């Protein structure tokens, strides 16, 4: 009879030793675009988004031991680091009294003026939300993640996510209502 | 009455003003620059890998340093087979309890615990003592 013994831990250790750096590079390749999109949606500024994504990966580089070994865990860890960075930045700005002065994302030359207008309105409305609530609403409305997925990504309970999402939608409805009403009027004109 | 927006319209407005949709992805040059920087920091901050023998040497040295203040056992004097008074008997004084340690030649340790408040001689058939 042949007995097979699985040595999970040593293999994992060997993998860790072999490629803490390689793993970080894989993590970068797999997630940098997604994190950049998220950062852009959370801050509305391209340069700031680039800085935040870089800082998130630098944190991962400085503490490779704290990155979970599973892919899903690593993704969630990176998203959480990024959201925390956004929150830290928001707090610093709030202390300086300019948390709400968020300009819209730098539009590409192809972007039309109406798109730029919409960006400004949305960026200002999102900037009025707290970073956590903003992250939840962005992940739900723009990334299309479910409450359960957002809960796993941000390390929250699904009920907490649903509560924040409901409150954020209500807040955004009120903030975006004037813009929506003027759009409607413009559209109604012959 | 405040104007409100319906659920699907809110999603539409948010998507129309999505910063990521109009700004585009991270450019390859930006990504390459960032990757190189992350890689450089990762190399610089990589924890030094400890060789097992070096770890064992450090652990031994630490153990010696910690154990040194507690003294060493005098060789020969402590390893008497007969538990009798003599130089091999160590009697640490406690407030209400005394312990006498004996070490037999085969390494067996015998510890007698004597309580100050109980001077009666022990009897095997004494039910009070046994209980």
GROMACS .gro file of C-alpha atoms in nm:
model
  321
    1UNK     CA    1   0.000   0.000   0.000
    2UNK     CA    2   0.129   0.341  -0.088
    3UNK     CA    3   0.080   0.622   0.152
    4UNK     CA    4   0.096   0.979   0.041
    5UNK     CA    5   0.153   1.250   0.294
    6UNK     CA    6   0.081   1.605   0.196
    7UNK     CA    7   0.317   1.865   0.337
    8UNK     CA    8   0.116   2.181   0.283
    9UNK     CA    9   0.315   2.408   0.511
   10UNK     CA   10   0.667   2.339   0.381
   11UNK     CA   11   0.548   2.379   0.023
   12UNK     CA   12   0.386   2.709   0.112
   13UNK     CA   13   0.703   2.818   0.295
   14UNK     CA   14   0.918   2.720   0.003
   15UNK     CA   15   0.688   2.918  -0.225
   16UNK     CA   16   0.709   3.218   0.007
   17UNK     CA   17   1.088   3.201   0.026
   18UNK     CA   18   1.118   3.147  -0.344
   19UNK     CA   19   0.920   3.448  -0.446
   20UNK     CA   20   0.820   3.716  -0.200
   21UNK     CA   21   0.925   3.955  -0.473
   22UNK     CA   22   0.781   3.754  -0.758
   23UNK     CA   23   0.454   3.733  -0.574
   24UNK     CA   24   0.450   4.108  -0.527
   25UNK     CA   25   0.513   4.153  -0.897
   26UNK     CA   26   0.232   3.911  -0.979
   27UNK     CA   27   0.010   4.103  -0.740
   28UNK     CA   28   0.103   4.426  -0.914
   29UNK     CA   29   0.036   4.286  -1.261
   30UNK     CA   30  -0.297   4.142  -1.153
   31UNK     CA   31  -0.430   4.440  -0.962
   32UNK     CA   32  -0.269   4.768  -1.061
   33UNK     CA   33  -0.532   4.862  -1.320
   34UNK     CA   34  -0.823   4.770  -1.096
   35UNK     CA   35  -0.676   4.960  -0.801
   36UNK     CA   36  -0.606   5.257  -1.024
   37UNK     CA   37  -0.967   5.261  -1.144
   38UNK     CA   38  -1.088   5.240  -0.785
   39UNK     CA   39  -0.852   5.514  -0.671
   40UNK     CA   40  -0.962   5.733  -0.960
   41UNK     CA   41  -1.325   5.682  -0.870
   42UNK     CA   42  -1.257   5.754  -0.503
   43UNK     CA   43  -1.046   6.065  -0.554
   44UNK     CA   44  -1.149   6.194  -0.898
   45UNK     CA   45  -0.788   6.294  -0.969
   46UNK     CA   46  -0.554   6.100  -1.193
   47UNK     CA   47  -0.226   6.208  -1.031
   48UNK     CA   48  -0.358   6.146  -0.681
   49UNK     CA   49  -0.488   5.806  -0.789
   50UNK     CA   50  -0.145   5.714  -0.926
   51UNK     CA   51   0.022   5.820  -0.600
   52UNK     CA   52  -0.223   5.623  -0.390
   53UNK     CA   53  -0.187   5.306  -0.594
   54UNK     CA   54   0.191   5.333  -0.575
   55UNK     CA   55   0.175   5.385  -0.199
   56UNK     CA   56  -0.051   5.081  -0.163
   57UNK     CA   57   0.201   4.863  -0.347
   58UNK     CA   58   0.491   5.013  -0.154
   59UNK     CA   59   0.317   4.915   0.169
   60UNK     CA   60   0.282   4.564   0.032
   61UNK     CA   61   0.653   4.565  -0.058
   62UNK     CA   62   0.753   4.675   0.291
   63UNK     CA   63   0.532   4.419   0.464
   64UNK     CA   64   0.513   4.114   0.238
   65UNK     CA   65   0.443   3.892   0.537
   66UNK     CA   66   0.110   4.059   0.604
   67UNK     CA   67  -0.032   3.991   0.258
   68UNK     CA   68  -0.269   3.692   0.271
   69UNK     CA   69  -0.156   3.390   0.071
   70UNK     CA   70  -0.486   3.333  -0.109
   71UNK     CA   71  -0.563   3.537  -0.421
   72UNK     CA   72  -0.897   3.659  -0.287
   73UNK     CA   73  -0.737   3.750   0.044
   74UNK     CA   74  -0.457   3.938  -0.130
   75UNK     CA   75  -0.706   4.129  -0.346
   76UNK     CA   76  -0.911   4.227  -0.042
   77UNK     CA   77  -0.593   4.328   0.144
   78UNK     CA   78  -0.486   4.557  -0.140
   79UNK     CA   79  -0.831   4.715  -0.169
   80UNK     CA   80  -0.840   4.777   0.206
   81UNK     CA   81  -0.496   4.935   0.203
   82UNK     CA   82  -0.604   5.164  -0.080
   83UNK     CA   83  -0.930   5.263   0.092
   84UNK     CA   84  -0.737   5.334   0.414
   85UNK     CA   85  -0.495   5.553   0.220
   86UNK     CA   86  -0.787   5.743   0.069
   87UNK     CA   87  -0.933   5.785   0.416
   88UNK     CA   88  -0.601   5.909   0.559
   89UNK     CA   89  -0.576   6.161   0.278
   90UNK     CA   90  -0.937   6.270   0.330
   91UNK     CA   91  -0.871   6.321   0.703
   92UNK     CA   92  -0.562   6.528   0.632
   93UNK     CA   93  -0.756   6.742   0.388
   94UNK     CA   94  -1.044   6.775   0.631
   95UNK     CA   95  -0.807   6.904   0.897
   96UNK     CA   96  -0.686   7.161   0.647
   97UNK     CA   97  -1.048   7.244   0.565
   98UNK     CA   98  -1.058   7.153   0.200
   99UNK     CA   99  -1.200   6.805   0.190
  100UNK     CA  100  -1.478   6.902  -0.047
  101UNK     CA  101  -1.270   7.088  -0.301
  102UNK     CA  102  -1.224   6.781  -0.519
  103UNK     CA  103  -1.185   6.864  -0.886
  104UNK     CA  104  -1.314   6.626  -1.146
  105UNK     CA  105  -1.086   6.379  -1.312
  106UNK     CA  106  -0.868   6.518  -1.585
  107UNK     CA  107  -1.065   6.441  -1.900
  108UNK     CA  108  -0.903   6.300  -2.209
  109UNK     CA  109  -0.914   6.519  -2.523
  110UNK     CA  110  -1.187   6.295  -2.659
  111UNK     CA  111  -1.416   6.367  -2.367
  112UNK     CA  112  -1.708   6.587  -2.456
  113UNK     CA  113  -1.810   6.891  -2.253
  114UNK     CA  114  -2.125   6.719  -2.129
  115UNK     CA  115  -1.919   6.425  -2.006
  116UNK     CA  116  -1.686   6.664  -1.824
  117UNK     CA  117  -1.985   6.833  -1.667
  118UNK     CA  118  -2.124   6.499  -1.555
  119UNK     CA  119  -1.784   6.411  -1.413
  120UNK     CA  120  -1.769   6.730  -1.212
  121UNK     CA  121  -2.116   6.677  -1.071
  122UNK     CA  122  -2.053   6.312  -0.984
  123UNK     CA  123  -1.706   6.381  -0.841
  124UNK     CA  124  -1.845   6.653  -0.616
  125UNK     CA  125  -2.134   6.435  -0.502
  126UNK     CA  126  -1.900   6.143  -0.426
  127UNK     CA  127  -1.659   6.374  -0.244
  128UNK     CA  128  -1.938   6.466  -0.006
  129UNK     CA  129  -1.952   6.107   0.119
  130UNK     CA  130  -1.717   5.967   0.380
  131UNK     CA  131  -1.437   5.755   0.227
  132UNK     CA  132  -1.581   5.425   0.345
  133UNK     CA  133  -1.929   5.507   0.218
  134UNK     CA  134  -1.779   5.636  -0.106
  135UNK     CA  135  -1.584   5.312  -0.149
  136UNK     CA  136  -1.898   5.107  -0.090
  137UNK     CA  137  -2.109   5.302  -0.336
  138UNK     CA  138  -1.833   5.303  -0.599
  139UNK     CA  139  -1.779   4.929  -0.566
  140UNK     CA  140  -2.154   4.867  -0.587
  141UNK     CA  141  -2.263   5.113  -0.854
  142UNK     CA  142  -1.957   5.139  -1.077
  143UNK     CA  143  -1.774   4.809  -1.024
  144UNK     CA  144  -2.099   4.613  -0.998
  145UNK     CA  145  -1.995   4.421  -0.687
  146UNK     CA  146  -2.257   4.262  -0.463
  147UNK     CA  147  -2.295   4.353  -0.094
  148UNK     CA  148  -2.139   4.022   0.001
  149UNK     CA  149  -1.837   4.080  -0.225
  150UNK     CA  150  -1.794   4.435  -0.095
  151UNK     CA  151  -1.814   4.305   0.262
  152UNK     CA  152  -1.539   4.053   0.187
  153UNK     CA  153  -1.324   4.317   0.018
  154UNK     CA  154  -1.355   4.576   0.291
  155UNK     CA  155  -1.367   4.339   0.588
  156UNK     CA  156  -1.717   4.445   0.690
  157UNK     CA  157  -2.041   4.260   0.759
  158UNK     CA  158  -2.283   4.241   0.463
  159UNK     CA  159  -2.551   4.409   0.677
  160UNK     CA  160  -2.316   4.703   0.742
  161UNK     CA  161  -2.245   4.730   0.370
  162UNK     CA  162  -2.617   4.730   0.287
  163UNK     CA  163  -2.679   4.999   0.549
  164UNK     CA  164  -2.401   5.223   0.417
  165UNK     CA  165  -2.512   5.163   0.059
  166UNK     CA  166  -2.868   5.261   0.135
  167UNK     CA  167  -2.756   5.575   0.319
  168UNK     CA  168  -2.510   5.665   0.041
  169UNK     CA  169  -2.778   5.626  -0.229
  170UNK     CA  170  -3.013   5.847  -0.034
  171UNK     CA  171  -2.740   6.109   0.009
  172UNK     CA  172  -2.648   6.094  -0.361
  173UNK     CA  173  -3.012   6.120  -0.471
  174UNK     CA  174  -3.039   6.445  -0.280
  175UNK     CA  175  -2.705   6.577  -0.402
  176UNK     CA  176  -2.762   6.487  -0.766
  177UNK     CA  177  -3.130   6.580  -0.786
  178UNK     CA  178  -3.073   6.940  -0.904
  179UNK     CA  179  -2.841   6.823  -1.182
  180UNK     CA  180  -3.085   6.551  -1.281
  181UNK     CA  181  -3.373   6.801  -1.286
  182UNK     CA  182  -3.181   7.047  -1.509
  183UNK     CA  183  -3.085   6.761  -1.742
  184UNK     CA  184  -3.449   6.665  -1.765
  185UNK     CA  185  -3.549   7.024  -1.846
  186UNK     CA  186  -3.273   7.053  -2.107
  187UNK     CA  187  -3.386   6.728  -2.262
  188UNK     CA  188  -3.748   6.847  -2.271
  189UNK     CA  189  -3.657   7.161  -2.470
  190UNK     CA  190  -3.720   7.137  -2.846
  191UNK     CA  191  -4.058   6.880  -0.136
  192UNK     CA  192  -3.709   6.773  -0.233
  193UNK     CA  193  -3.665   6.629  -0.580
  194UNK     CA  194  -3.558   6.267  -0.579
  195UNK     CA  195  -3.399   6.033  -0.830
  196UNK     CA  196  -3.511   5.680  -0.897
  197UNK     CA  197  -3.270   5.392  -0.838
  198UNK     CA  198  -3.188   5.315  -1.203
  199UNK     CA  199  -3.145   5.684  -1.284
  200UNK     CA  200  -2.897   5.727  -1.001
  201UNK     CA  201  -2.687   5.443  -1.139
  202UNK     CA  202  -2.707   5.599  -1.487
  203UNK     CA  203  -2.594   5.940  -1.360
  204UNK     CA  204  -2.306   5.788  -1.167
  205UNK     CA  205  -2.191   5.586  -1.467
  206UNK     CA  206  -2.218   5.889  -1.696
  207UNK     CA  207  -1.984   6.078  -1.464
  208UNK     CA  208  -1.754   5.785  -1.385
  209UNK     CA  209  -1.400   5.933  -1.369
  210UNK     CA  210  -1.245   5.602  -1.472
  211UNK     CA  211  -1.455   5.583  -1.787
  212UNK     CA  212  -1.330   5.916  -1.918
  213UNK     CA  213  -0.972   5.916  -1.791
  214UNK     CA  214  -0.868   5.578  -1.923
  215UNK     CA  215  -0.646   5.312  -1.766
  216UNK     CA  216  -0.297   5.350  -1.625
  217UNK     CA  217  -0.056   5.396  -1.914
  218UNK     CA  218   0.205   5.124  -1.975
  219UNK     CA  219   0.488   5.369  -1.905
  220UNK     CA  220   0.328   5.472  -1.574
  221UNK     CA  221   0.274   5.109  -1.481
  222UNK     CA  222   0.634   5.015  -1.568
  223UNK     CA  223   0.773   5.304  -1.365
  224UNK     CA  224   0.558   5.215  -1.066
  225UNK     CA  225   0.644   4.845  -1.093
  226UNK     CA  226   1.015   4.924  -1.097
  227UNK     CA  227   0.983   5.145  -0.790
  228UNK     CA  228   0.785   4.884  -0.599
  229UNK     CA  229   1.040   4.621  -0.696
  230UNK     CA  230   1.328   4.837  -0.578
  231UNK     CA  231   1.165   4.900  -0.242
  232UNK     CA  232   1.083   4.533  -0.206
  233UNK     CA  233   1.449   4.442  -0.263
  234UNK     CA  234   1.575   4.704  -0.022
  235UNK     CA  235   1.330   4.612   0.253
  236UNK     CA  236   1.343   4.235   0.209
  237UNK     CA  237   1.394   4.071   0.550
  238UNK     CA  238   1.730   3.903   0.593
  239UNK     CA  239   1.692   3.528   0.569
  240UNK     CA  240   1.820   3.363   0.889
  241UNK     CA  241   2.020   3.049   0.847
  242UNK     CA  242   1.907   2.775   1.088
  243UNK     CA  243   2.253   2.741   1.246
  244UNK     CA  244   2.275   3.113   1.311
  245UNK     CA  245   1.931   3.106   1.472
  246UNK     CA  246   2.034   2.808   1.689
  247UNK     CA  247   2.354   2.988   1.798
  248UNK     CA  248   2.162   3.301   1.893
  249UNK     CA  249   1.903   3.095   2.083
  250UNK     CA  250   2.176   2.909   2.276
  251UNK     CA  251   2.355   3.231   2.363
  252UNK     CA  252   2.030   3.384   2.482
  253UNK     CA  253   1.956   3.077   2.694
  254UNK     CA  254   2.300   3.093   2.857
  255UNK     CA  255   2.262   3.461   2.934
  256UNK     CA  256   1.919   3.404   3.086
  257UNK     CA  257   2.022   3.096   3.286
  258UNK     CA  258   2.354   3.233   3.417
  259UNK     CA  259   2.216   3.436   3.713
  260UNK     CA  260   2.044   3.126   3.852
  261UNK     CA  261   2.377   2.955   3.916
  262UNK     CA  262   2.490   2.601   3.839
  263UNK     CA  263   2.452   2.271   4.017
  264UNK     CA  264   2.767   2.165   4.204
  265UNK     CA  265   2.880   1.843   4.040
  266UNK     CA  266   2.907   1.532   4.252
  267UNK     CA  267   2.771   1.676   4.572
  268UNK     CA  268   2.409   1.681   4.452
  269UNK     CA  269   2.395   1.336   4.300
  270UNK     CA  270   2.376   1.127   4.613
  271UNK     CA  271   2.159   0.820   4.604
  272UNK     CA  272   2.062   0.844   4.968
  273UNK     CA  273   1.843   1.138   5.057
  274UNK     CA  274   2.025   1.249   5.365
  275UNK     CA  275   2.155   1.575   5.498
  276UNK     CA  276   2.475   1.680   5.334
  277UNK     CA  277   2.626   1.915   5.084
  278UNK     CA  278   2.405   1.776   4.802
  279UNK     CA  279   2.089   1.898   4.967
  280UNK     CA  280   1.952   2.227   4.865
  281UNK     CA  281   1.705   2.388   5.101
  282UNK     CA  282   1.551   2.698   4.957
  283UNK     CA  283   1.381   2.897   5.229
  284UNK     CA  284   1.026   3.007   5.168
  285UNK     CA  285   0.791   3.198   5.392
  286UNK     CA  286   0.563   2.913   5.494
  287UNK     CA  287   0.693   2.622   5.288
  288UNK     CA  288   1.029   2.457   5.244
  289UNK     CA  289   1.140   2.239   4.960
  290UNK     CA  290   1.426   1.994   4.969
  291UNK     CA  291   1.558   1.876   4.635
  292UNK     CA  292   1.753   1.553   4.585
  293UNK     CA  293   1.903   1.430   4.264
  294UNK     CA  294   1.975   1.058   4.232
  295UNK     CA  295   2.271   0.938   4.022
  296UNK     CA  296   2.033   0.825   3.747
  297UNK     CA  297   1.895   1.175   3.723
  298UNK     CA  298   1.573   1.123   3.916
  299UNK     CA  299   1.477   1.433   4.107
  300UNK     CA  300   1.305   1.405   4.444
  301UNK     CA  301   1.142   1.711   4.593
  302UNK     CA  302   1.019   1.722   4.949
  303UNK     CA  303   0.774   1.994   5.035
  304UNK     CA  304   0.755   2.081   5.405
  305UNK     CA  305   0.493   2.311   5.540
  306UNK     CA  306   0.568   2.512   5.852
  307UNK     CA  307   0.222   2.473   5.995
  308UNK     CA  308   0.217   2.093   5.962
  309UNK     CA  309   0.483   1.932   6.184
  310UNK     CA  310   0.304   1.603   6.243
  311UNK     CA  311   0.491   1.292   6.133
  312UNK     CA  312   0.334   1.139   5.825
  313UNK     CA  313   0.167   0.805   5.870
  314UNK     CA  314   0.064   0.592   5.579
  315UNK     CA  315  -0.245   0.466   5.755
  316UNK     CA  316  -0.353   0.801   5.889
  317UNK     CA  317  -0.686   0.871   5.709
  318UNK     CA  318  -0.672   1.238   5.791
  319UNK     CA  319  -0.337   1.284   5.630
  320UNK     CA  320  -0.424   1.070   5.328
  321UNK     CA  321  -0.739   1.263   5.260
   0.00000   0.00000   0.00000
